[in-house]
Amino acid sequence: MEAALEVASNLLPADRREVEEGHGVDSTEALVDAVQKPSCVYFVVPNGKTAGMAGVDHGGQIWMLCTPAIHDYPLTFAREAKRYVERQQDKLLWNVVDKRNKVHLKLLKFLGFKFLREVKHGPKQLSFIEFCRVFREPS
């Protein structure tokens, strides 16, 4: 719960805008609700700051919200995020991302997600991009 409140009070502006304007949800409430789920994790960078939280909801819907601490150790954070994604059991991970959230678009590309199409989303019908990653069975 402490990590959820820390992330909520230090969200990157683009992440706060995505949650609040794009989904019409209060970011603190969203993180407090998310931390109750078993799939929720948080990332701490070497300086001890919480860099973000992530989870995979029912059906493979993946999400992540970040703080400015990701910029302190960008490679460390990206590698930890990649490990998290690679450990997931779902064969398909998916969601939508605010088209304006350039940091997340770059991270999603690094994590191996494919961008599918632009859609209007949320109460304000903002431009979001659908993304997914399909994991193949080992041969």
Coordinates of N, CA and C in Angstrom, one line a residue:
M1 N 0.8 -1.2 0.0 CA 0.0 0.0 0.0 C 0.9 1.3 0.0
E2 N 2.0 1.2 0.7 CA 2.9 2.3 0.8 C 3.4 2.7 -0.6
A3 N 3.8 1.6 -1.4 CA 4.3 1.8 -2.7 C 3.2 2.5 -3.6
A4 N 2.0 2.0 -3.5 CA 0.9 2.6 -4.3 C 0.7 4.0 -4.0
L5 N 0.8 4.4 -2.7 CA 0.6 5.8 -2.4 C 1.8 6.7 -2.9
E6 N 3.0 6.1 -2.8 CA 4.2 6.8 -3.3 C 4.1 7.0 -4.8
V7 N 3.8 6.0 -5.5 CA 3.6 6.1 -7.0 C 2.5 7.1 -7.3
A8 N 1.4 7.0 -6.7 CA 0.3 7.9 -7.0 C 0.6 9.4 -6.7
S9 N 1.4 9.6 -5.7 CA 1.8 11.0 -5.4 C 2.9 11.5 -6.3
N10 N 3.6 10.6 -7.0 CA 4.7 11.0 -7.8 C 4.6 10.6 -9.3
L11 N 3.4 10.4 -9.8 CA 3.3 9.9 -11.1 C 3.9 10.9 -12.2
L12 N 4.4 10.3 -13.2 CA 4.8 11.1 -14.4 C 3.6 11.8 -14.9
P13 N 3.7 13.1 -15.3 CA 2.5 13.8 -15.7 C 1.8 13.1 -16.8
A14 N 2.5 12.5 -17.8 CA 1.8 11.8 -18.9 C 1.0 10.6 -18.4
D15 N 1.5 9.9 -17.3 CA 0.8 8.8 -16.8 C -0.5 9.3 -16.0
R16 N -0.3 10.3 -15.3 CA -1.5 10.9 -14.5 C -2.6 11.3 -15.6
R17 N -2.1 12.0 -16.6 CA -3.1 12.4 -17.6 C -3.7 11.3 -18.3
E18 N -3.0 10.2 -18.6 CA -3.5 9.0 -19.2 C -4.6 8.4 -18.4
V19 N -4.4 8.2 -17.1 CA -5.3 7.6 -16.2 C -6.6 8.5 -16.0
E20 N -6.3 9.8 -15.6 CA -7.4 10.7 -15.3 C -8.2 11.2 -16.4
E21 N -7.5 11.7 -17.5 CA -8.2 12.2 -18.6 C -8.6 11.1 -19.6
G22 N -7.7 10.1 -19.8 CA -8.0 9.1 -20.8 C -8.9 8.0 -20.3
H23 N -8.8 7.6 -19.0 CA -9.7 6.6 -18.5 C -10.8 7.1 -17.6
G24 N -10.7 8.4 -17.2 CA -11.7 9.0 -16.3 C -11.7 8.4 -14.9
V25 N -10.5 8.1 -14.4 CA -10.3 7.4 -13.1 C -9.3 8.2 -12.3
D26 N -9.6 8.4 -11.0 CA -8.6 9.0 -10.1 C -7.4 8.1 -10.0
S27 N -6.2 8.6 -10.2 CA -5.0 7.8 -10.2 C -4.7 7.2 -8.8
T28 N -4.9 7.9 -7.7 CA -4.7 7.3 -6.4 C -5.6 6.2 -6.2
E29 N -6.9 6.4 -6.5 CA -7.9 5.3 -6.3 C -7.5 4.1 -7.1
A30 N -7.1 4.3 -8.4 CA -6.7 3.2 -9.3 C -5.6 2.4 -8.7
L31 N -4.6 3.1 -8.2 CA -3.4 2.3 -7.6 C -3.7 1.7 -6.3
V32 N -4.5 2.3 -5.5 CA -4.9 1.6 -4.2 C -5.8 0.4 -4.5
D33 N -6.6 0.4 -5.5 CA -7.4 -0.8 -5.9 C -6.5 -1.8 -6.5
A34 N -5.5 -1.4 -7.3 CA -4.6 -2.3 -8.0 C -3.8 -3.1 -7.1
V35 N -3.3 -2.5 -6.0 CA -2.4 -3.1 -5.1 C -3.1 -4.3 -4.3
Q36 N -4.4 -4.3 -4.4 CA -5.1 -5.4 -3.7 C -5.0 -6.7 -4.5
K37 N -4.7 -6.6 -5.8 CA -4.6 -7.8 -6.7 C -3.3 -8.5 -6.6
P38 N -3.3 -9.8 -6.7 CA -2.1 -10.6 -6.5 C -1.0 -10.3 -7.6
S39 N -1.5 -9.9 -8.8 CA -0.5 -9.7 -9.9 C 0.2 -8.4 -9.8
C40 N -0.2 -7.5 -8.9 CA 0.4 -6.2 -8.8 C 1.9 -6.2 -8.2
V41 N 2.8 -5.6 -8.9 CA 4.2 -5.5 -8.4 C 4.6 -4.0 -8.5
Y42 N 5.7 -3.7 -7.8 CA 6.3 -2.4 -7.9 C 7.8 -2.5 -8.1
F43 N 8.3 -1.5 -8.8 CA 9.7 -1.5 -9.1 C 10.5 -0.4 -8.3
V44 N 11.6 -0.8 -7.7 CA 12.4 0.1 -7.0 C 13.8 0.2 -7.7
V45 N 14.3 1.4 -7.9 CA 15.6 1.5 -8.6 C 16.6 1.6 -7.5
P46 N 17.9 1.5 -7.9 CA 19.0 1.4 -6.9 C 19.1 2.6 -5.9
N47 N 18.6 3.7 -6.2 CA 18.6 4.8 -5.2 C 17.5 4.7 -4.2
G48 N 16.7 3.6 -4.3 CA 15.7 3.4 -3.3 C 14.3 3.9 -3.6
K49 N 14.2 4.7 -4.7 CA 12.9 5.3 -5.1 C 12.1 4.3 -5.8
T50 N 10.8 4.4 -5.6 CA 9.8 3.5 -6.3 C 9.6 4.1 -7.7
A51 N 9.9 3.3 -8.7 CA 9.9 3.8 -10.1 C 8.5 3.6 -10.8
G52 N 7.8 2.6 -10.2 CA 6.5 2.4 -10.8 C 5.8 1.1 -10.3
M53 N 4.6 0.9 -10.8 CA 3.8 -0.3 -10.4 C 3.2 -0.8 -11.7
A54 N 3.0 -2.2 -11.7 CA 2.5 -2.8 -12.9 C 1.6 -4.0 -12.5
G55 N 0.9 -4.5 -13.4 CA 0.1 -5.7 -13.1 C -0.5 -6.3 -14.4
V56 N -1.0 -7.5 -14.3 CA -1.7 -8.1 -15.4 C -3.0 -8.6 -14.9
D57 N -4.1 -7.9 -15.4 CA -5.4 -8.3 -14.9 C -6.0 -9.5 -15.7
H58 N -7.1 -9.9 -15.3 CA -7.8 -11.1 -15.9 C -7.8 -10.9 -17.5
G59 N -7.4 -12.0 -18.1 CA -7.5 -11.9 -19.6 C -6.2 -11.4 -20.2
G60 N -5.2 -11.1 -19.4 CA -3.9 -10.6 -20.0 C -3.8 -9.1 -20.2
Q61 N -4.7 -8.4 -19.6 CA -4.7 -6.9 -19.7 C -3.5 -6.4 -18.8
I62 N -2.4 -6.0 -19.4 CA -1.3 -5.5 -18.7 C -1.3 -4.0 -18.6
W63 N -0.8 -3.5 -17.5 CA -0.7 -2.0 -17.2 C 0.5 -1.7 -16.4
M64 N 0.9 -0.4 -16.5 CA 2.0 0.1 -15.7 C 1.9 1.6 -15.6
L65 N 2.2 2.1 -14.4 CA 2.3 3.5 -14.1 C 3.6 3.8 -13.5
C66 N 4.2 4.9 -13.9 CA 5.6 5.2 -13.5 C 5.8 6.6 -12.9
T67 N 6.9 6.7 -12.1 CA 7.3 7.9 -11.5 C 8.6 8.5 -12.2
P68 N 9.0 9.7 -12.0 CA 10.2 10.2 -12.6 C 11.5 9.4 -12.2
A69 N 11.4 8.5 -11.2 CA 12.6 7.7 -10.9 C 13.0 6.8 -12.0
I70 N 12.1 6.5 -13.0 CA 12.5 5.7 -14.1 C 13.7 6.4 -14.9
H71 N 13.7 7.7 -14.9 CA 14.7 8.4 -15.6 C 16.1 8.4 -14.9
D72 N 16.1 8.1 -13.6 CA 17.3 8.0 -12.8 C 18.2 6.8 -13.3
Y73 N 17.5 5.7 -13.6 CA 18.1 4.4 -14.0 C 17.3 3.8 -15.1
P74 N 17.3 4.4 -16.3 CA 16.5 4.0 -17.4 C 16.7 2.6 -17.8
L75 N 18.0 2.2 -17.9 CA 18.3 0.8 -18.4 C 17.9 -0.2 -17.4
T76 N 18.2 0.1 -16.1 CA 17.9 -0.9 -15.0 C 16.4 -1.1 -15.0
F77 N 15.6 0.0 -15.1 CA 14.2 0.0 -15.1 C 13.7 -0.8 -16.3
A78 N 14.1 -0.5 -17.5 CA 13.7 -1.2 -18.7 C 14.0 -2.7 -18.6
R79 N 15.1 -3.1 -18.1 CA 15.5 -4.5 -18.0 C 14.6 -5.2 -17.0
E80 N 14.3 -4.6 -15.9 CA 13.4 -5.2 -14.9 C 12.0 -5.3 -15.5
A81 N 11.5 -4.3 -16.2 CA 10.2 -4.4 -16.8 C 10.2 -5.5 -17.8
K82 N 11.3 -5.7 -18.6 CA 11.3 -6.8 -19.6 C 11.3 -8.1 -18.8
R83 N 12.0 -8.3 -17.7 CA 11.9 -9.5 -17.0 C 10.5 -9.8 -16.5
Y84 N 9.8 -8.8 -16.0 CA 8.5 -8.9 -15.5 C 7.6 -9.4 -16.7
V85 N 7.7 -8.8 -17.8 CA 6.8 -9.2 -19.0 C 7.1 -10.6 -19.4
E86 N 8.4 -11.0 -19.4 CA 8.8 -12.3 -19.9 C 8.3 -13.4 -18.9
R87 N 8.1 -13.1 -17.7 CA 7.6 -14.1 -16.7 C 6.1 -14.3 -16.7
Q88 N 5.4 -13.5 -17.4 CA 3.9 -13.7 -17.4 C 3.5 -15.0 -18.0
Q89 N 2.4 -15.6 -17.5 CA 1.9 -16.8 -17.9 C 0.9 -16.7 -19.1
D90 N 0.3 -15.5 -19.2 CA -0.7 -15.3 -20.3 C 0.0 -15.4 -21.6
K91 N -0.7 -16.0 -22.6 CA -0.1 -16.2 -23.9 C -0.3 -14.9 -24.7
L92 N -1.2 -14.0 -24.3 CA -1.5 -12.7 -24.9 C -1.6 -11.7 -23.8
L93 N -0.7 -10.6 -24.0 CA -0.8 -9.4 -23.1 C -1.3 -8.3 -24.0
W94 N -2.1 -7.5 -23.5 CA -2.7 -6.4 -24.3 C -3.2 -5.2 -23.5
N95 N -3.5 -4.1 -24.1 CA -4.1 -3.0 -23.5 C -4.2 -1.8 -24.5
V96 N -4.4 -0.6 -24.0 CA -4.4 0.6 -24.8 C -3.5 1.6 -24.1
V97 N -2.8 2.4 -24.9 CA -2.0 3.5 -24.3 C -2.3 4.8 -24.9
D98 N -2.3 5.8 -24.1 CA -2.5 7.2 -24.6 C -1.5 7.5 -25.7
K99 N -1.9 8.0 -26.8 CA -1.1 8.3 -27.9 C -0.1 9.4 -27.6
R100 N -0.4 10.2 -26.6 CA 0.5 11.3 -26.1 C 1.6 10.8 -25.2
N101 N 1.5 9.6 -24.7 CA 2.4 9.1 -23.7 C 3.7 8.5 -24.3
K102 N 4.6 9.4 -24.8 CA 5.7 9.0 -25.5 C 6.7 8.1 -24.8
V103 N 6.8 8.3 -23.5 CA 7.7 7.4 -22.6 C 7.1 5.9 -22.7
H104 N 5.8 5.8 -22.5 CA 5.3 4.4 -22.5 C 5.3 3.8 -23.9
L105 N 5.1 4.6 -24.9 CA 5.2 4.1 -26.3 C 6.6 3.5 -26.6
K106 N 7.6 4.2 -26.1 CA 9.0 3.8 -26.3 C 9.3 2.5 -25.5
L107 N 8.8 2.5 -24.3 CA 9.0 1.3 -23.4 C 8.3 0.1 -24.0
L108 N 7.0 0.3 -24.4 CA 6.3 -0.8 -25.0 C 7.0 -1.4 -26.2
K109 N 7.6 -0.6 -27.0 CA 8.3 -1.1 -28.2 C 9.5 -1.9 -27.7
F110 N 10.3 -1.4 -26.7 CA 11.4 -2.1 -26.2 C 11.0 -3.4 -25.6
L111 N 9.8 -3.5 -25.0 CA 9.3 -4.7 -24.4 C 8.8 -5.7 -25.4
G112 N 8.8 -5.4 -26.6 CA 8.4 -6.3 -27.7 C 6.9 -6.3 -28.0
F113 N 6.2 -5.3 -27.6 CA 4.8 -5.2 -27.9 C 4.6 -4.6 -29.3
K114 N 3.5 -5.0 -30.0 CA 3.2 -4.5 -31.3 C 2.0 -3.6 -31.2
F115 N 2.1 -2.5 -32.0 CA 1.0 -1.5 -32.0 C 0.0 -1.9 -33.1
L116 N -1.3 -2.0 -32.7 CA -2.3 -2.5 -33.7 C -3.0 -1.4 -34.4
R117 N -3.7 -0.5 -33.7 CA -4.5 0.5 -34.3 C -4.8 1.6 -33.3
E118 N -5.1 2.8 -33.9 CA -5.5 3.9 -33.0 C -7.0 3.8 -32.8
V119 N -7.4 4.1 -31.6 CA -8.9 4.0 -31.2 C -9.2 5.2 -30.3
K120 N -10.5 5.6 -30.3 CA -11.0 6.7 -29.4 C -11.3 5.9 -28.1
H121 N -10.9 6.5 -27.0 CA -11.1 5.7 -25.7 C -11.5 6.7 -24.6
G122 N -12.2 6.2 -23.7 CA -12.5 6.9 -22.4 C -13.6 7.9 -22.6
P123 N -13.9 8.6 -21.5 CA -15.0 9.5 -21.4 C -14.7 10.8 -22.3
K124 N -13.5 11.1 -22.6 CA -13.2 12.2 -23.5 C -12.9 11.8 -24.9
Q125 N -13.0 10.5 -25.2 CA -12.7 10.0 -26.5 C -11.4 10.4 -27.1
L126 N -10.3 10.3 -26.2 CA -9.0 10.6 -26.6 C -8.4 9.6 -27.5
S127 N -7.3 9.9 -28.3 CA -6.7 8.9 -29.1 C -5.8 8.0 -28.3
F128 N -6.0 6.8 -28.4 CA -5.2 5.7 -27.7 C -4.8 4.8 -28.8
I129 N -3.8 4.0 -28.5 CA -3.3 3.0 -29.4 C -3.4 1.6 -28.7
E130 N -4.0 0.7 -29.4 CA -4.1 -0.7 -29.0 C -2.7 -1.3 -29.2
F131 N -2.3 -2.2 -28.2 CA -1.1 -2.9 -28.3 C -1.2 -4.3 -27.8
C132 N -0.3 -5.2 -28.2 CA -0.4 -6.5 -27.7 C 1.0 -7.2 -27.9
R133 N 1.1 -8.3 -27.2 CA 2.3 -9.2 -27.3 C 1.8 -10.6 -27.2
V134 N 2.1 -11.4 -28.2 CA 1.7 -12.8 -28.2 C 3.0 -13.6 -27.9
F135 N 2.8 -14.5 -26.9 CA 3.9 -15.5 -26.6 C 3.7 -16.8 -27.3
R136 N 4.6 -17.3 -27.9 CA 4.5 -18.6 -28.6 C 4.9 -19.7 -27.7
E137 N 4.3 -20.9 -27.8 CA 4.7 -22.1 -27.1 C 6.1 -22.4 -27.5
P138 N 7.0 -22.9 -26.6 CA 8.3 -23.3 -27.0 C 8.2 -24.5 -27.9
S139 N 9.1 -24.6 -28.9 CA 9.1 -25.8 -29.8 C 9.9 -26.9 -29.2

